[in-house]
GROMACS .gro file of C-alpha atoms in nm:
model
  350
    1MET     CA    1  14.847  11.265 -10.139
    2PHE     CA    2  14.631  11.372  -9.824
    3THR     CA    3  14.583  11.728  -9.754
    4GLN     CA    4  14.560  11.783  -9.384
    5ILE     CA    5  14.309  12.058  -9.293
    6ARG     CA    6  14.352  12.194  -8.928
    7THR     CA    7  14.087  12.412  -8.751
    8LEU     CA    8  14.270  12.651  -8.542
    9CYS     CA    9  14.137  12.669  -8.188
   10ARG     CA   10  14.143  13.008  -7.999
   11VAL     CA   11  14.109  13.010  -7.616
   12VAL     CA   12  14.088  13.341  -7.433
   13PHE     CA   13  14.248  13.304  -7.090
   14PHE     CA   14  14.395  13.585  -6.881
   15LEU     CA   15  14.446  13.777  -7.200
   16TRP     CA   16  14.689  13.512  -7.355
   17LEU     CA   17  14.612  13.352  -7.705
   18THR     CA   18  14.715  12.991  -7.791
   19ALA     CA   19  14.664  12.831  -8.130
   20GLY     CA   20  14.715  12.484  -8.293
   21TYR     CA   21  15.053  12.400  -8.416
   22ILE     CA   22  15.134  12.511  -8.774
   23PRO     CA   23  15.456  12.366  -8.923
   24ALA     CA   24  15.702  12.641  -9.041
   25ALA     CA   25  16.039  12.597  -9.247
   26ALA     CA   26  16.357  12.669  -9.059
   27ALA     CA   27  16.528  13.008  -9.090
   28GLY     CA   28  16.715  13.029  -9.417
   29GLU     CA   29  16.533  12.709  -9.570
   30THR     CA   30  16.377  12.796  -9.897
   31CYS     CA   31  16.223  12.576 -10.182
   32GLY     CA   32  16.098  12.689 -10.506
   33LEU     CA   33  15.897  12.504 -10.788
   34ILE     CA   34  16.111  12.484 -11.129
   35THR     CA   35  15.849  12.264 -11.329
   36PRO     CA   36  15.489  12.315 -11.260
   37GLU     CA   37  15.391  12.031 -11.489
   38THR     CA   38  15.522  11.785 -11.735
   39THR     CA   39  15.372  11.582 -12.018
   40LEU     CA   40  15.488  11.247 -12.144
   41ARG     CA   41  15.460  11.178 -12.498
   42ILE     CA   42  15.459  10.848 -12.685
   43PRO     CA   43  15.722  10.841 -12.977
   44ALA     CA   44  15.540  10.903 -13.302
   45GLY     CA   45  15.217  10.933 -13.104
   46TYR     CA   46  15.107  10.577 -13.123
   47ILE     CA   47  15.173  10.239 -12.958
   48THR     CA   48  15.136   9.910 -13.117
   49ALA     CA   49  14.942   9.650 -12.945
   50ALA     CA   50  14.921   9.274 -13.045
   51TYR     CA   51  14.572   9.139 -13.085
   52ASN     CA   52  14.599   8.842 -12.860
   53VAL     CA   53  14.728   9.044 -12.550
   54PRO     CA   54  14.515   8.918 -12.274
   55VAL     CA   55  14.325   9.163 -12.034
   56GLY     CA   56  14.571   9.291 -11.774
   57GLY     CA   57  14.861   9.250 -12.036
   58ILE     CA   58  15.105   9.518 -12.105
   59ILE     CA   59  15.061   9.707 -12.430
   60GLY     CA   60  15.339   9.898 -12.603
   61GLU     CA   61  15.673   9.990 -12.464
   62THR     CA   62  15.733  10.151 -12.128
   63ILE     CA   63  15.726  10.536 -12.165
   64PHE     CA   64  16.014  10.712 -11.997
   65SER     CA   65  16.016  11.104 -11.953
   66ASP     CA   66  16.349  11.315 -11.978
   67SER     CA   67  16.517  11.423 -11.653
   68ILE     CA   68  16.261  11.659 -11.484
   69ASP     CA   69  16.400  11.937 -11.268
   70VAL     CA   70  16.126  11.957 -11.002
   71SER     CA   71  16.234  12.203 -10.760
   72GLN     CA   72  16.532  12.404 -10.628
   73CYS     CA   73  16.573  12.405 -10.245
   74ARG     CA   74  16.807  12.499  -9.962
   75ILE     CA   75  16.740  12.253  -9.680
   76ASP     CA   76  16.974  12.201  -9.363
   77SER     CA   77  17.170  11.854  -9.349
   78GLY     CA   78  17.037  11.626  -9.095
   79LYS     CA   79  16.677  11.695  -9.181
   80GLU     CA   80  16.479  11.405  -9.347
   81VAL     CA   81  16.383  11.468  -9.687
   82GLU     CA   82  16.148  11.244  -9.870
   83PHE     CA   83  16.099  11.225 -10.236
   84VAL     CA   84  15.751  11.118 -10.321
   85LEU     CA   85  15.557  11.004 -10.621
   86VAL     CA   86  15.170  11.063 -10.609
   87GLY     CA   87  14.952  10.804 -10.816
   88GLY     CA   88  14.682  10.895 -11.006
   89MET     CA   89  14.358  10.915 -11.158
   90ARG     CA   90  14.043  10.883 -10.938
   91GLY     CA   91  13.852  10.569 -11.007
   92ASN     CA   92  13.891  10.213 -11.036
   93ARG     CA   93  14.226  10.052 -10.928
   94THR     CA   94  14.361   9.711 -10.953
   95GLN     CA   95  14.698   9.542 -10.920
   96ASN     CA   96  14.898   9.340 -11.171
   97ALA     CA   97  15.124   9.052 -11.156
   98SER     CA   98  15.429   9.266 -11.050
   99GLY     CA   99  15.207   9.432 -10.779
  100HIS     CA  100  15.192   9.778 -10.943
  101THR     CA  101  14.875   9.984 -10.897
  102ILE     CA  102  14.682  10.024 -11.217
  103TYR     CA  103  14.465  10.318 -11.274
  104GLU     CA  104  14.217  10.343 -11.549
  105LEU     CA  105  14.242  10.598 -11.823
  106SER     CA  106  13.975  10.551 -12.091
  107GLY     CA  107  13.881  10.340 -12.374
  108GLY     CA  108  13.971  10.031 -12.208
  109ILE     CA  109  14.343  10.140 -12.127
  110GLY     CA  110  14.494  10.159 -11.792
  111TYR     CA  111  14.841  10.269 -11.656
  112SER     CA  112  15.091  10.219 -11.375
  113LEU     CA  113  15.302  10.498 -11.268
  114GLY     CA  114  15.673  10.475 -11.155
  115ALA     CA  115  15.971  10.722 -11.124
  116VAL     CA  116  16.346  10.748 -11.057
  117ALA     CA  117  16.477  10.983 -10.820
  118GLU     CA  118  16.805  11.106 -10.979
  119HIS     CA  119  16.981  11.183 -10.650
  120PRO     CA  120  17.341  11.048 -10.553
  121GLU     CA  121  17.169  10.902 -10.224
  122CYS     CA  122  16.896  10.739 -10.423
  123MET     CA  123  17.091  10.472 -10.627
  124LYS     CA  124  16.866  10.580 -10.931
  125SER     CA  125  16.630  10.285 -10.858
  126LEU     CA  126  16.281  10.261 -11.050
  127ARG     CA  127  15.980  10.251 -10.810
  128TYR     CA  128  15.622  10.216 -10.891
  129VAL     CA  129  15.316  10.304 -10.705
  130ASP     CA  130  15.210   9.966 -10.543
  131GLY     CA  131  15.027  10.043 -10.228
  132HIS     CA  132  15.355   9.999 -10.026
  133ASP     CA  133  15.606  10.218  -9.863
  134SER     CA  134  15.386  10.540  -9.818
  135PRO     CA  135  15.503  10.809  -9.603
  136ASP     CA  136  15.168  10.897  -9.459
  137ASN     CA  137  14.962  10.577  -9.494
  138ASN     CA  138  14.810  10.681  -9.808
  139THR     CA  139  14.833  10.400 -10.064
  140ALA     CA  140  14.844  10.640 -10.358
  141ASN     CA  141  15.183  10.777 -10.238
  142LYS     CA  142  15.502  10.622 -10.316
  143ARG     CA  143  15.828  10.698 -10.127
  144LEU     CA  144  16.087  10.710 -10.399
  145CYS     CA  145  16.382  10.788 -10.164
  146THR     CA  146  16.475  10.938  -9.833
  147ILE     CA  147  16.800  11.148  -9.770
  148SER     CA  148  16.935  11.343  -9.490
  149SER     CA  149  17.220  11.514  -9.637
  150GLY     CA  150  17.027  11.836  -9.689
  151MET     CA  151  16.963  12.009 -10.031
  152ASP     CA  152  17.152  12.293 -10.192
  153PRO     CA  153  17.005  12.508 -10.471
  154SER     CA  154  17.287  12.401 -10.710
  155GLN     CA  155  17.130  12.049 -10.702
  156PRO     CA  156  16.773  12.040 -10.794
  157TYR     CA  157  16.543  11.771 -10.716
  158ARG     CA  158  16.540  11.589 -11.031
  159VAL     CA  159  16.309  11.290 -11.137
  160ARG     CA  160  16.250  11.068 -11.449
  161ALA     CA  161  15.880  10.956 -11.450
  162VAL     CA  162  15.788  10.617 -11.607
  163VAL     CA  163  15.444  10.502 -11.737
  164THR     CA  164  15.339  10.138 -11.834
  165LEU     CA  165  15.009  10.088 -12.025
  166TYR     CA  166  14.778   9.797 -11.970
  167LYS     CA  167  14.490   9.644 -12.172
  168LEU     CA  168  14.181   9.658 -11.920
  169LYS     CA  169  13.912   9.551 -12.155
  170PRO     CA  170  13.865   9.293 -12.445
  171GLU     CA  171  13.813   9.582 -12.684
  172ILE     CA  172  14.022   9.905 -12.676
  173ALA     CA  173  13.978  10.226 -12.841
  174ALA     CA  174  14.195  10.338 -13.119
  175HIS     CA  175  14.234  10.706 -13.011
  176HIS     CA  176  14.300  10.818 -12.648
  177GLN     CA  177  14.324  11.178 -12.533
  178GLY     CA  178  14.560  11.112 -12.254
  179GLY     CA  179  14.530  11.305 -11.931
  180TYR     CA  180  14.638  11.340 -11.585
  181LEU     CA  181  14.857  11.055 -11.445
  182GLY     CA  182  14.988  11.174 -11.086
  183GLU     CA  183  15.225  11.423 -10.915
  184ILE     CA  184  15.590  11.460 -10.791
  185ALA     CA  185  15.604  11.578 -10.433
  186MET     CA  186  15.837  11.631 -10.158
  187ARG     CA  187  15.823  11.586  -9.763
  188VAL     CA  188  16.060  11.766  -9.517
  189GLY     CA  189  16.079  11.663  -9.152
  190GLY     CA  190  15.744  11.485  -9.179
  191HIS     CA  191  15.561  11.763  -9.349
  192TRP     CA  192  15.465  11.830  -9.723
  193ALA     CA  193  15.684  12.092  -9.893
  194ALA     CA  194  15.348  12.247 -10.012
  195GLY     CA  195  15.269  12.341  -9.658
  196LEU     CA  196  15.614  12.439  -9.540
  197TYR     CA  197  15.703  12.657  -9.841
  198GLY     CA  198  15.393  12.716 -10.021
  199MET     CA  199  15.531  12.516 -10.319
  200PRO     CA  200  15.277  12.314 -10.518
  201GLU     CA  201  15.356  11.968 -10.661
  202THR     CA  202  15.471  11.897 -11.030
  203LYS     CA  203  15.191  11.750 -11.218
  204ILE     CA  204  15.253  11.453 -11.470
  205TYR     CA  205  15.022  11.426 -11.786
  206LEU     CA  206  15.023  11.175 -12.075
  207ASP     CA  207  14.971  11.325 -12.423
  208GLY     CA  208  14.701  11.196 -12.660
  209PHE     CA  209  14.781  10.883 -12.866
  210ALA     CA  210  14.666  10.631 -13.097
  211VAL     CA  211  14.671  10.244 -13.065
  212ARG     CA  212  14.753  10.017 -13.357
  213GLN     CA  213  14.659   9.663 -13.321
  214HIS     CA  214  14.819   9.396 -13.522
  215SER     CA  215  14.593   9.121 -13.669
  216CYS     CA  216  14.887   8.895 -13.665
  217ASP     CA  217  15.159   8.799 -13.443
  218LEU     CA  218  15.437   8.539 -13.405
  219ASP     CA  219  15.311   8.204 -13.271
  220PRO     CA  220  15.500   8.093 -12.942
  221GLN     CA  221  15.596   7.779 -13.181
  222THR     CA  222  15.840   8.010 -13.357
  223GLU     CA  223  16.203   7.922 -13.279
  224THR     CA  224  16.430   8.205 -13.218
  225ASP     CA  225  16.745   7.996 -13.132
  226VAL     CA  226  16.838   7.675 -13.299
  227ASP     CA  227  17.132   7.459 -13.163
  228LEU     CA  228  17.275   7.253 -13.439
  229GLY     CA  229  17.491   7.064 -13.200
  230VAL     CA  230  17.863   6.970 -13.220
  231VAL     CA  231  17.990   6.827 -13.544
  232SER     CA  232  18.328   6.701 -13.634
  233ARG     CA  233  18.519   6.748 -13.980
  234THR     CA  234  18.484   6.371 -14.027
  235ASP     CA  235  18.097   6.417 -14.033
  236PHE     CA  236  18.137   6.570 -14.385
  237SER     CA  237  18.216   6.370 -14.700
  238GLY     CA  238  18.339   6.675 -14.907
  239LYS     CA  239  18.257   7.010 -15.033
  240GLY     CA  240  17.864   7.054 -15.081
  241SER     CA  241  17.792   6.774 -14.817
  242VAL     CA  242  17.596   6.805 -14.502
  243ALA     CA  243  17.652   6.667 -14.153
  244PRO     CA  244  17.368   6.435 -14.098
  245GLY     CA  245  17.379   6.489 -13.723
  246SER     CA  246  17.322   6.862 -13.738
  247ILE     CA  247  16.995   6.871 -13.917
  248ARG     CA  248  16.717   7.049 -13.729
  249ASN     CA  249  16.363   7.184 -13.787
  250LEU     CA  250  16.301   7.551 -13.789
  251THR     CA  251  15.925   7.656 -13.783
  252ILE     CA  252  15.796   8.010 -13.841
  253ALA     CA  253  15.442   8.044 -13.769
  254LEU     CA  254  15.187   8.324 -13.713
  255GLN     CA  255  14.869   8.359 -13.488
  256CYS     CA  256  14.601   8.583 -13.643
  257SER     CA  257  14.257   8.703 -13.596
  258HIS     CA  258  14.171   8.690 -13.963
  259LEU     CA  259  14.425   8.592 -14.220
  260THR     CA  260  14.396   8.553 -14.604
  261THR     CA  261  14.748   8.541 -14.742
  262ALA     CA  262  15.104   8.542 -14.609
  263ASP     CA  263  15.461   8.495 -14.733
  264VAL     CA  264  15.797   8.538 -14.585
  265ARG     CA  265  16.117   8.693 -14.731
  266LEU     CA  266  16.433   8.547 -14.584
  267THR     CA  267  16.753   8.754 -14.592
  268ASP     CA  268  17.104   8.792 -14.439
  269ASN     CA  269  17.475   8.735 -14.532
  270VAL     CA  270  17.442   8.446 -14.768
  271PHE     CA  271  17.651   8.261 -15.024
  272THR     CA  272  17.590   8.299 -15.391
  273ALA     CA  273  17.335   8.074 -15.524
  274ARG     CA  274  17.530   7.911 -15.779
  275ASN     CA  275  17.814   7.795 -15.537
  276SER     CA  276  17.622   7.714 -15.217
  277PRO     CA  277  17.216   7.761 -15.273
  278GLY     CA  278  17.017   7.822 -14.961
  279THR     CA  279  17.307   7.886 -14.738
  280LEU     CA  280  17.390   8.137 -14.468
  281LYS     CA  281  17.752   8.251 -14.415
  282LEU     CA  282  17.895   8.220 -14.057
  283GLN     CA  283  17.970   8.533 -13.840
  284ARG     CA  284  18.337   8.606 -13.849
  285ARG     CA  285  18.477   8.627 -13.488
  286ASN     CA  286  18.795   8.530 -13.301
  287GLY     CA  287  18.785   8.143 -13.285
  288SER     CA  288  18.511   8.111 -13.543
  289ALA     CA  289  18.499   7.788 -13.760
  290SER     CA  290  18.554   7.820 -14.135
  291GLY     CA  291  18.467   7.623 -14.455
  292VAL     CA  292  18.112   7.568 -14.334
  293GLY     CA  293  17.779   7.748 -14.343
  294VAL     CA  294  17.424   7.680 -14.252
  295ARG     CA  295  17.177   7.559 -14.530
  296LEU     CA  296  16.820   7.606 -14.510
  297THR     CA  297  16.561   7.380 -14.697
  298ASN     CA  298  16.194   7.395 -14.752
  299LYS     CA  299  16.031   7.063 -14.853
  300GLY     CA  300  16.374   6.920 -14.945
  301GLN     CA  301  16.493   7.212 -15.156
  302PRO     CA  302  16.735   7.489 -15.075
  303VAL     CA  303  16.541   7.811 -15.002
  304THR     CA  304  16.588   8.126 -15.222
  305PHE     CA  305  16.696   8.414 -15.036
  306GLY     CA  306  16.537   8.781 -15.094
  307GLU     CA  307  16.223   8.634 -15.275
  308PRO     CA  308  15.880   8.556 -15.124
  309LEU     CA  309  15.833   8.195 -14.978
  310LEU     CA  310  15.484   8.097 -14.933
  311PHE     CA  311  15.382   7.942 -14.587
  312ASP     CA  312  15.308   7.569 -14.605
  313GLU     CA  313  14.977   7.602 -14.428
  314ILE     CA  314  14.752   7.891 -14.405
  315THR     CA  315  14.404   7.921 -14.224
  316THR     CA  316  14.223   8.217 -14.127
  317GLN     CA  317  14.375   8.228 -13.780
  318ARG     CA  318  14.716   8.059 -13.850
  319ALA     CA  319  15.010   8.024 -14.079
  320VAL     CA  320  15.309   7.788 -14.069
  321LEU     CA  321  15.636   7.761 -14.261
  322ARG     CA  322  15.854   7.452 -14.199
  323LEU     CA  323  16.215   7.477 -14.260
  324GLN     CA  324  16.521   7.263 -14.194
  325ALA     CA  325  16.869   7.371 -14.098
  326ALA     CA  326  17.192   7.200 -14.120
  327PHE     CA  327  17.580   7.262 -14.141
  328ILE     CA  328  17.712   7.219 -14.492
  329GLN     CA  329  18.077   7.211 -14.628
  330THR     CA  330  18.150   7.521 -14.833
  331ARG     CA  331  18.529   7.473 -14.882
  332ASP     CA  332  18.766   7.194 -14.938
  333THR     CA  333  18.930   7.261 -14.594
  334ILE     CA  334  18.739   7.300 -14.266
  335GLU     CA  335  18.898   7.486 -13.967
  336PRO     CA  336  18.711   7.402 -13.642
  337GLY     CA  337  18.578   7.658 -13.407
  338THR     CA  338  18.246   7.814 -13.300
  339ALA     CA  339  17.968   7.851 -13.577
  340GLU     CA  340  17.710   8.102 -13.554
  341THR     CA  341  17.486   8.276 -13.808
  342ILE     CA  342  17.185   8.498 -13.802
  343LEU     CA  343  16.860   8.446 -14.025
  344ASN     CA  344  16.644   8.763 -14.065
  345TYR     CA  345  16.312   8.754 -14.226
  346THR     CA  346  16.013   8.958 -14.316
  347ILE     CA  347  15.661   8.862 -14.311
  348ARG     CA  348  15.391   9.005 -14.529
  349TYR     CA  349  15.020   8.916 -14.455
  350GLN     CA  350  14.680   9.018 -14.534
   0.00000   0.00000   0.00000
């Protein structure tokens, strides 16, 4: 925020003294700070970053603070009250694709700062510092919300702070000490509460954290949703038969910085291997089909659930497993309906 410094001018004329205007709070208005500072902490003290996140990309999950009781005020109704977020760290600034202002921390990591003003008139909308909607033309100041219904001590100025971290350099450090992020402020009648009530801003800090980088991540080629199409009972020839028109390819692939070995373990709600090997059971819901399952094969053979399955191709930078999925008849009688199932898998790699 800008701090305006006024020089008081004194003129002696016929023994009258005049001075520059000094804003003052209205009689009966008060405002007191509840939380001088707050520190955001990353769960477990570390974030996970994919090795292939590009410079400028988001790393880890967005960090939300608990609700912060900033201040407790008595302000008359009808006076404009602005809740303001003040961003950040001095130094380099840039903008990301969403328009958020990104401030540099250390070790190749930056951050954008947002907040939610938890007031009934504010609709609890999340707003980030982005160089726009400033109450005083300072691009580091973001107006969160404006109210005119006044404030009562029973309803404190309450905010949730939000931080998103970014990769700013090709190589990022493994350990970060955190630091100062910004401040939560308030303006009343066009003046900062600090000047009106002598109330300082609530400072926001980020606690220290570590960065763990994966050497492998799922390749975009990996399917997460596979549509086996629409089949009829007449597409099956009996128990154990597959509907030919439902056969689909299912690829699981890794992208890696350096890979030596890898395997995958398939799990979920399955039929016994003796009756229907390599077959997933359907999820039970109203209107679900029965008498069918989804069989998975690798190189023409039913997969074995719960046991390591080697990838078909492994290089130092990529691993690929090619499966096929299809509807298979599991009972003598088939009842039509929707057919959905879920495949869970765990990948181990070195």
